[in-house]
């Protein structure tokens, strides 16, 4: 199944209207979309639980005849800044370099379990929802912004709450697939005590989501940018074969939860330069990245789904006079 992820906060950061953005994206003929239940938006105050916006999103998707993977968080959900804990459940910031354990943060765990249970209970009767996503890159640190990590034990407790609320649907968990030796070494070092998010997802989840970004901006110096692009190398291939083989050996389904389809430059909000596209993801690379992933399907064990990452950015570019990203997406849908 092909589809996209919808990031309301990213739409707003790009200067787009959230609802109008979703309506525009739902016009395209793909079957699957990922939505997020953002904890601090739904439970902005203690004792308040407002799902009106998520209700509207799910209703709009259902009217468009599409299916949903609903990310229930709780601590981390897809879309920057990824951490969406309400302040009343976290009196003090998480200590950098720490491992967040059930015993070290019982109140946070209790709040997360309650939130997951309420979200799943509210929406479990909706036939449009085909899977739940638990956390986002669950046990990895958040890039360079934070070095704390959720422990496997913390995530296991969340998973128990989710399955208790709905034992019938599969659970998807995702992780970042390194495409270079440097990134892989860094990821291993930072998560060596309990394994990275793909390893944890491979043992706990029913569906393992791969976040795939073959080209990223590292550092900008004046008008030039240094990029990391190792997806086509031998190291990336060996890593991919090892990770995918381990997941499939366990009998898990495999999907691309984020297939890069927008630039990953040196700023949080992707730049939209006039008259040219950012090098980290040109429009044609939207198609190239998808085509590469299609080659990873194994006979009899195809990918469960491929979700393009960056749909809001496509609309920004289109509004600026560059329809090429939307055209590339439409081309994939046409030939798939």
GROMACS .gro file of C-alpha atoms in nm:
model
  336
    1UNK     CA    1   0.000   0.000   0.000
    2UNK     CA    2   0.125   0.346  -0.085
    3UNK     CA    3   0.054   0.649   0.125
    4UNK     CA    4   0.179   0.950   0.318
    5UNK     CA    5   0.215   1.082   0.671
    6UNK     CA    6   0.026   1.397   0.766
    7UNK     CA    7   0.210   1.641   0.994
    8UNK     CA    8  -0.018   1.926   1.103
    9UNK     CA    9   0.263   2.105   1.287
   10UNK     CA   10   0.485   2.093   0.981
   11UNK     CA   11   0.204   2.234   0.767
   12UNK     CA   12   0.171   2.522   1.010
   13UNK     CA   13   0.549   2.577   1.016
   14UNK     CA   14   0.541   2.606   0.636
   15UNK     CA   15   0.267   2.868   0.655
   16UNK     CA   16  -0.008   2.634   0.533
   17UNK     CA   17  -0.356   2.588   0.673
   18UNK     CA   18  -0.367   2.248   0.844
   19UNK     CA   19  -0.715   2.137   0.736
   20UNK     CA   20  -0.684   2.271   0.382
   21UNK     CA   21  -0.351   2.089   0.350
   22UNK     CA   22  -0.501   1.757   0.453
   23UNK     CA   23  -0.799   1.801   0.223
   24UNK     CA   24  -0.568   1.871  -0.072
   25UNK     CA   25  -0.352   1.568   0.001
   26UNK     CA   26  -0.654   1.339   0.037
   27UNK     CA   27  -0.750   1.412  -0.324
   28UNK     CA   28  -0.471   1.185  -0.449
   29UNK     CA   29  -0.551   0.815  -0.512
   30UNK     CA   30  -0.345   0.634  -0.247
   31UNK     CA   31  -0.495   0.392   0.008
   32UNK     CA   32  -0.306   0.461   0.334
   33UNK     CA   33  -0.225   0.761   0.555
   34UNK     CA   34  -0.054   0.792   0.891
   35UNK     CA   35  -0.201   1.029   1.146
   36UNK     CA   36  -0.064   1.124   1.486
   37UNK     CA   37  -0.225   1.167   1.828
   38UNK     CA   38  -0.009   1.445   1.974
   39UNK     CA   39  -0.028   1.419   2.351
   40UNK     CA   40   0.029   1.786   2.440
   41UNK     CA   41  -0.227   1.902   2.183
   42UNK     CA   42  -0.497   1.664   2.304
   43UNK     CA   43  -0.424   1.697   2.677
   44UNK     CA   44  -0.300   2.054   2.694
   45UNK     CA   45  -0.417   2.089   3.054
   46UNK     CA   46  -0.458   1.845   3.340
   47UNK     CA   47  -0.807   1.696   3.325
   48UNK     CA   48  -0.864   1.812   2.968
   49UNK     CA   49  -0.891   1.562   2.682
   50UNK     CA   50  -0.977   1.727   2.352
   51UNK     CA   51  -0.969   1.507   2.042
   52UNK     CA   52  -1.174   1.738   1.819
   53UNK     CA   53  -0.895   1.799   1.569
   54UNK     CA   54  -0.799   1.432   1.546
   55UNK     CA   55  -1.169   1.342   1.515
   56UNK     CA   56  -1.190   1.578   1.218
   57UNK     CA   57  -0.878   1.431   1.055
   58UNK     CA   58  -1.003   1.074   1.090
   59UNK     CA   59  -1.344   1.174   0.955
   60UNK     CA   60  -1.187   1.346   0.654
   61UNK     CA   61  -0.974   1.040   0.580
   62UNK     CA   62  -1.274   0.810   0.607
   63UNK     CA   63  -1.477   1.026   0.371
   64UNK     CA   64  -1.188   0.998   0.125
   65UNK     CA   65  -1.207   0.618   0.152
   66UNK     CA   66  -0.857   0.564   0.290
   67UNK     CA   67  -0.711   0.353   0.569
   68UNK     CA   68  -0.516   0.482   0.870
   69UNK     CA   69  -0.214   0.394   1.078
   70UNK     CA   70  -0.266   0.596   1.395
   71UNK     CA   71   0.044   0.688   1.595
   72UNK     CA   72  -0.057   0.698   1.960
   73UNK     CA   73   0.275   0.818   2.102
   74UNK     CA   74   0.280   0.874   2.383
   75UNK     CA   75   0.615   1.040   2.456
   76UNK     CA   76   0.737   1.054   2.096
   77UNK     CA   77   0.531   1.099   1.781
   78UNK     CA   78   0.644   1.158   1.423
   79UNK     CA   79   0.711   1.517   1.318
   80UNK     CA   80   0.950   1.766   1.473
   81UNK     CA   81   1.006   1.820   1.765
   82UNK     CA   82   0.899   1.452   1.811
   83UNK     CA   83   0.854   1.485   2.189
   84UNK     CA   84   0.500   1.591   2.283
   85UNK     CA   85   0.468   1.537   2.658
   86UNK     CA   86   0.235   1.785   2.834
   87UNK     CA   87   0.412   1.991   3.100
   88UNK     CA   88   0.186   1.863   3.378
   89UNK     CA   89   0.316   1.508   3.323
   90UNK     CA   90   0.681   1.615   3.324
   91UNK     CA   91   0.767   1.864   3.596
   92UNK     CA   92   1.140   1.862   3.513
   93UNK     CA   93   1.308   1.814   3.173
   94UNK     CA   94   1.445   1.467   3.115
   95UNK     CA   95   1.810   1.453   3.214
   96UNK     CA   96   2.042   1.447   2.914
   97UNK     CA   97   2.229   1.120   2.875
   98UNK     CA   98   1.980   0.934   3.093
   99UNK     CA   99   1.776   0.622   3.024
  100UNK     CA  100   1.410   0.681   3.107
  101UNK     CA  101   1.300   0.379   3.310
  102UNK     CA  102   0.963   0.289   3.465
  103UNK     CA  103   1.117   0.320   3.812
  104UNK     CA  104   1.287   0.653   3.742
  105UNK     CA  105   0.980   0.820   3.588
  106UNK     CA  106   0.666   0.647   3.723
  107UNK     CA  107   0.444   0.952   3.675
  108UNK     CA  108   0.546   0.992   3.310
  109UNK     CA  109   0.485   0.624   3.247
  110UNK     CA  110   0.146   0.638   3.417
  111UNK     CA  111   0.045   0.937   3.207
  112UNK     CA  112   0.166   0.768   2.889
  113UNK     CA  113  -0.026   0.449   2.967
  114UNK     CA  114  -0.342   0.645   3.040
  115UNK     CA  115  -0.313   0.850   2.722
  116UNK     CA  116  -0.251   0.546   2.501
  117UNK     CA  117  -0.542   0.361   2.660
  118UNK     CA  118  -0.782   0.653   2.610
  119UNK     CA  119  -0.681   0.709   2.248
  120UNK     CA  120  -0.700   0.343   2.152
  121UNK     CA  121  -1.030   0.293   2.336
  122UNK     CA  122  -1.180   0.597   2.164
  123UNK     CA  123  -1.091   0.488   1.812
  124UNK     CA  124  -1.075   0.108   1.822
  125UNK     CA  125  -1.422   0.075   1.667
  126UNK     CA  126  -1.317   0.273   1.358
  127UNK     CA  127  -1.276   0.024   1.076
  128UNK     CA  128  -1.054   0.267   0.887
  129UNK     CA  129  -0.772   0.216   1.137
  130UNK     CA  130  -0.564  -0.083   1.030
  131UNK     CA  131  -0.274  -0.051   1.276
  132UNK     CA  132  -0.146   0.147   1.574
  133UNK     CA  133   0.202   0.296   1.591
  134UNK     CA  134   0.368   0.293   1.933
  135UNK     CA  135   0.620   0.570   2.000
  136UNK     CA  136   0.845   0.706   1.725
  137UNK     CA  137   1.195   0.560   1.688
  138UNK     CA  138   1.113   0.447   2.039
  139UNK     CA  139   1.449   0.400   2.209
  140UNK     CA  140   1.674   0.623   1.997
  141UNK     CA  141   1.796   0.964   2.113
  142UNK     CA  142   1.644   1.264   1.936
  143UNK     CA  143   1.915   1.362   1.690
  144UNK     CA  144   2.143   1.632   1.829
  145UNK     CA  145   1.873   1.804   2.035
  146UNK     CA  146   1.851   1.550   2.317
  147UNK     CA  147   2.058   1.256   2.436
  148UNK     CA  148   1.808   1.098   2.679
  149UNK     CA  149   1.635   0.780   2.562
  150UNK     CA  150   1.333   0.574   2.655
  151UNK     CA  151   1.427   0.235   2.795
  152UNK     CA  152   1.302  -0.087   2.643
  153UNK     CA  153   1.123  -0.161   2.972
  154UNK     CA  154   0.934   0.172   2.949
  155UNK     CA  155   0.820   0.095   2.593
  156UNK     CA  156   0.720  -0.259   2.688
  157UNK     CA  157   0.487  -0.120   2.955
  158UNK     CA  158   0.331   0.113   2.698
  159UNK     CA  159   0.288  -0.180   2.460
  160UNK     CA  160   0.108  -0.380   2.729
  161UNK     CA  161  -0.138  -0.093   2.778
  162UNK     CA  162  -0.196  -0.066   2.403
  163UNK     CA  163  -0.256  -0.438   2.353
  164UNK     CA  164  -0.486  -0.448   2.655
  165UNK     CA  165  -0.698  -0.173   2.500
  166UNK     CA  166  -0.705  -0.341   2.158
  167UNK     CA  167  -0.560  -0.690   2.116
  168UNK     CA  168  -0.701  -0.725   1.764
  169UNK     CA  169  -0.494  -0.484   1.555
  170UNK     CA  170  -0.124  -0.504   1.469
  171UNK     CA  171   0.123  -0.265   1.627
  172UNK     CA  172   0.382  -0.086   1.417
  173UNK     CA  173   0.708   0.042   1.561
  174UNK     CA  174   0.974   0.217   1.355
  175UNK     CA  175   1.341   0.296   1.345
  176UNK     CA  176   1.601   0.484   1.144
  177UNK     CA  177   1.799   0.281   0.890
  178UNK     CA  178   2.156   0.416   0.868
  179UNK     CA  179   2.282   0.452   0.512
  180UNK     CA  180   2.648   0.519   0.589
  181UNK     CA  181   2.918   0.365   0.805
  182UNK     CA  182   2.960   0.688   1.004
  183UNK     CA  183   2.592   0.710   1.096
  184UNK     CA  184   2.570   0.339   1.170
  185UNK     CA  185   2.870   0.356   1.404
  186UNK     CA  186   2.727   0.659   1.585
  187UNK     CA  187   2.387   0.495   1.621
  188UNK     CA  188   2.540   0.174   1.756
  189UNK     CA  189   2.749   0.363   2.011
  190UNK     CA  190   2.458   0.571   2.140
  191UNK     CA  191   2.222   0.273   2.174
  192UNK     CA  192   2.467  -0.009   2.253
  193UNK     CA  193   2.321  -0.083   2.597
  194UNK     CA  194   1.978  -0.197   2.475
  195UNK     CA  195   1.985  -0.189   2.096
  196UNK     CA  196   1.844   0.071   1.859
  197UNK     CA  197   1.479   0.124   1.771
  198UNK     CA  198   1.484  -0.120   1.478
  199UNK     CA  199   1.618  -0.396   1.704
  200UNK     CA  200   1.351  -0.326   1.966
  201UNK     CA  201   1.077  -0.302   1.702
  202UNK     CA  202   1.191  -0.632   1.552
  203UNK     CA  203   1.132  -0.809   1.883
  204UNK     CA  204   0.818  -0.629   2.005
  205UNK     CA  205   0.609  -0.507   1.710
  206UNK     CA  206   0.400  -0.685   1.448
  207UNK     CA  207   0.502  -0.444   1.173
  208UNK     CA  208   0.850  -0.289   1.160
  209UNK     CA  209   0.871   0.051   0.996
  210UNK     CA  210   1.190   0.168   0.826
  211UNK     CA  211   1.273   0.540   0.817
  212UNK     CA  212   1.485   0.576   0.504
  213UNK     CA  213   1.679   0.894   0.425
  214UNK     CA  214   1.956   0.831   0.172
  215UNK     CA  215   2.081   1.190   0.146
  216UNK     CA  216   2.106   1.446   0.426
  217UNK     CA  217   2.266   1.784   0.477
  218UNK     CA  218   2.537   1.793   0.744
  219UNK     CA  219   2.681   2.142   0.755
  220UNK     CA  220   2.638   2.465   0.565
  221UNK     CA  221   2.938   2.690   0.497
  222UNK     CA  222   2.848   3.010   0.317
  223UNK     CA  223   2.659   2.918   0.001
  224UNK     CA  224   2.773   2.557   0.006
  225UNK     CA  225   2.649   2.256   0.202
  226UNK     CA  226   2.821   1.930   0.291
  227UNK     CA  227   2.597   1.629   0.231
  228UNK     CA  228   2.605   1.267   0.344
  229UNK     CA  229   2.500   1.021   0.073
  230UNK     CA  230   2.593   0.658   0.129
  231UNK     CA  231   2.280   0.471   0.026
  232UNK     CA  232   2.434   0.312  -0.280
  233UNK     CA  233   2.745   0.182  -0.107
  234UNK     CA  234   2.839  -0.167   0.003
  235UNK     CA  235   2.814  -0.078   0.372
  236UNK     CA  236   2.453   0.041   0.332
  237UNK     CA  237   2.358  -0.271   0.138
  238UNK     CA  238   2.509  -0.505   0.397
  239UNK     CA  239   2.337  -0.320   0.682
  240UNK     CA  240   2.004  -0.332   0.502
  241UNK     CA  241   2.030  -0.703   0.424
  242UNK     CA  242   2.124  -0.783   0.783
  243UNK     CA  243   1.844  -0.576   0.936
  244UNK     CA  244   1.577  -0.690   0.691
  245UNK     CA  245   1.684  -1.053   0.724
  246UNK     CA  246   1.658  -1.040   1.102
  247UNK     CA  247   1.311  -0.883   1.087
  248UNK     CA  248   1.179  -1.134   0.834
  249UNK     CA  249   1.330  -1.428   1.020
  250UNK     CA  250   1.115  -1.329   1.318
  251UNK     CA  251   0.805  -1.341   1.097
  252UNK     CA  252   0.741  -0.967   1.115
  253UNK     CA  253   0.596  -0.755   0.838
  254UNK     CA  254   0.818  -0.484   0.698
  255UNK     CA  255   0.723  -0.140   0.569
  256UNK     CA  256   0.881   0.192   0.483
  257UNK     CA  257   0.731   0.424   0.743
  258UNK     CA  258   0.922   0.725   0.609
  259UNK     CA  259   1.056   0.727   0.256
  260UNK     CA  260   1.245   1.052   0.202
  261UNK     CA  261   1.049   1.275  -0.033
  262UNK     CA  262   1.143   1.620   0.096
  263UNK     CA  263   1.482   1.784   0.159
  264UNK     CA  264   1.678   1.714   0.475
  265UNK     CA  265   1.902   2.017   0.486
  266UNK     CA  266   2.074   2.182   0.783
  267UNK     CA  267   1.759   2.353   0.913
  268UNK     CA  268   1.450   2.206   1.078
  269UNK     CA  269   1.208   2.353   0.823
  270UNK     CA  270   1.320   2.252   0.472
  271UNK     CA  271   1.423   2.545   0.254
  272UNK     CA  272   1.223   2.626  -0.056
  273UNK     CA  273   1.462   2.811  -0.288
  274UNK     CA  274   1.326   2.983  -0.596
  275UNK     CA  275   1.404   2.839  -0.938
  276UNK     CA  276   1.580   2.530  -0.803
  277UNK     CA  277   1.533   2.245  -0.554
  278UNK     CA  278   1.738   2.151  -0.248
  279UNK     CA  279   2.003   1.891  -0.326
  280UNK     CA  280   1.920   1.653  -0.041
  281UNK     CA  281   1.596   1.553  -0.213
  282UNK     CA  282   1.530   1.665  -0.567
  283UNK     CA  283   1.186   1.580  -0.712
  284UNK     CA  284   1.324   1.288  -0.913
  285UNK     CA  285   1.470   1.139  -0.595
  286UNK     CA  286   1.119   1.098  -0.460
  287UNK     CA  287   1.077   0.841  -0.736
  288UNK     CA  288   1.429   0.699  -0.705
  289UNK     CA  289   1.392   0.633  -0.331
  290UNK     CA  290   1.059   0.462  -0.385
  291UNK     CA  291   1.198   0.251  -0.669
  292UNK     CA  292   1.493   0.143  -0.456
  293UNK     CA  293   1.261   0.030  -0.177
  294UNK     CA  294   1.044  -0.167  -0.417
  295UNK     CA  295   1.355  -0.368  -0.499
  296UNK     CA  296   1.376  -0.474  -0.134
  297UNK     CA  297   1.055  -0.673  -0.148
  298UNK     CA  298   1.113  -1.046  -0.136
  299UNK     CA  299   0.899  -1.290  -0.335
  300UNK     CA  300   0.622  -1.404  -0.107
  301UNK     CA  301   0.714  -1.142   0.155
  302UNK     CA  302   0.643  -0.801   0.001
  303UNK     CA  303   0.662  -0.472   0.186
  304UNK     CA  304   0.343  -0.404   0.378
  305UNK     CA  305   0.339  -0.035   0.281
  306UNK     CA  306   0.547   0.261   0.166
  307UNK     CA  307   0.471   0.601   0.318
  308UNK     CA  308   0.621   0.905   0.146
  309UNK     CA  309   0.760   1.164   0.387
  310UNK     CA  310   0.721   1.531   0.304
  311UNK     CA  311   0.375   1.577   0.155
  312UNK     CA  312   0.321   1.916   0.318
  313UNK     CA  313   0.641   2.042   0.158
  314UNK     CA  314   0.511   1.941  -0.185
  315UNK     CA  315   0.216   2.174  -0.139
  316UNK     CA  316   0.443   2.457  -0.031
  317UNK     CA  317   0.648   2.412  -0.346
  318UNK     CA  318   0.335   2.395  -0.559
  319UNK     CA  319   0.205   2.717  -0.405
  320UNK     CA  320   0.542   2.875  -0.488
  321UNK     CA  321   0.511   2.779  -0.853
  322UNK     CA  322   0.695   2.446  -0.851
  323UNK     CA  323   0.455   2.149  -0.896
  324UNK     CA  324   0.737   1.901  -0.963
  325UNK     CA  325   0.720   1.721  -0.627
  326UNK     CA  326   0.345   1.670  -0.654
  327UNK     CA  327   0.389   1.560  -1.015
  328UNK     CA  328   0.652   1.306  -0.912
  329UNK     CA  329   0.417   1.166  -0.645
  330UNK     CA  330   0.131   1.150  -0.893
  331UNK     CA  331   0.360   0.970  -1.138
  332UNK     CA  332   0.438   0.700  -0.882
  333UNK     CA  333   0.069   0.652  -0.810
  334UNK     CA  334   0.001   0.629  -1.182
  335UNK     CA  335   0.253   0.355  -1.253
  336UNK     CA  336   0.220   0.154  -0.928
   0.00000   0.00000   0.00000
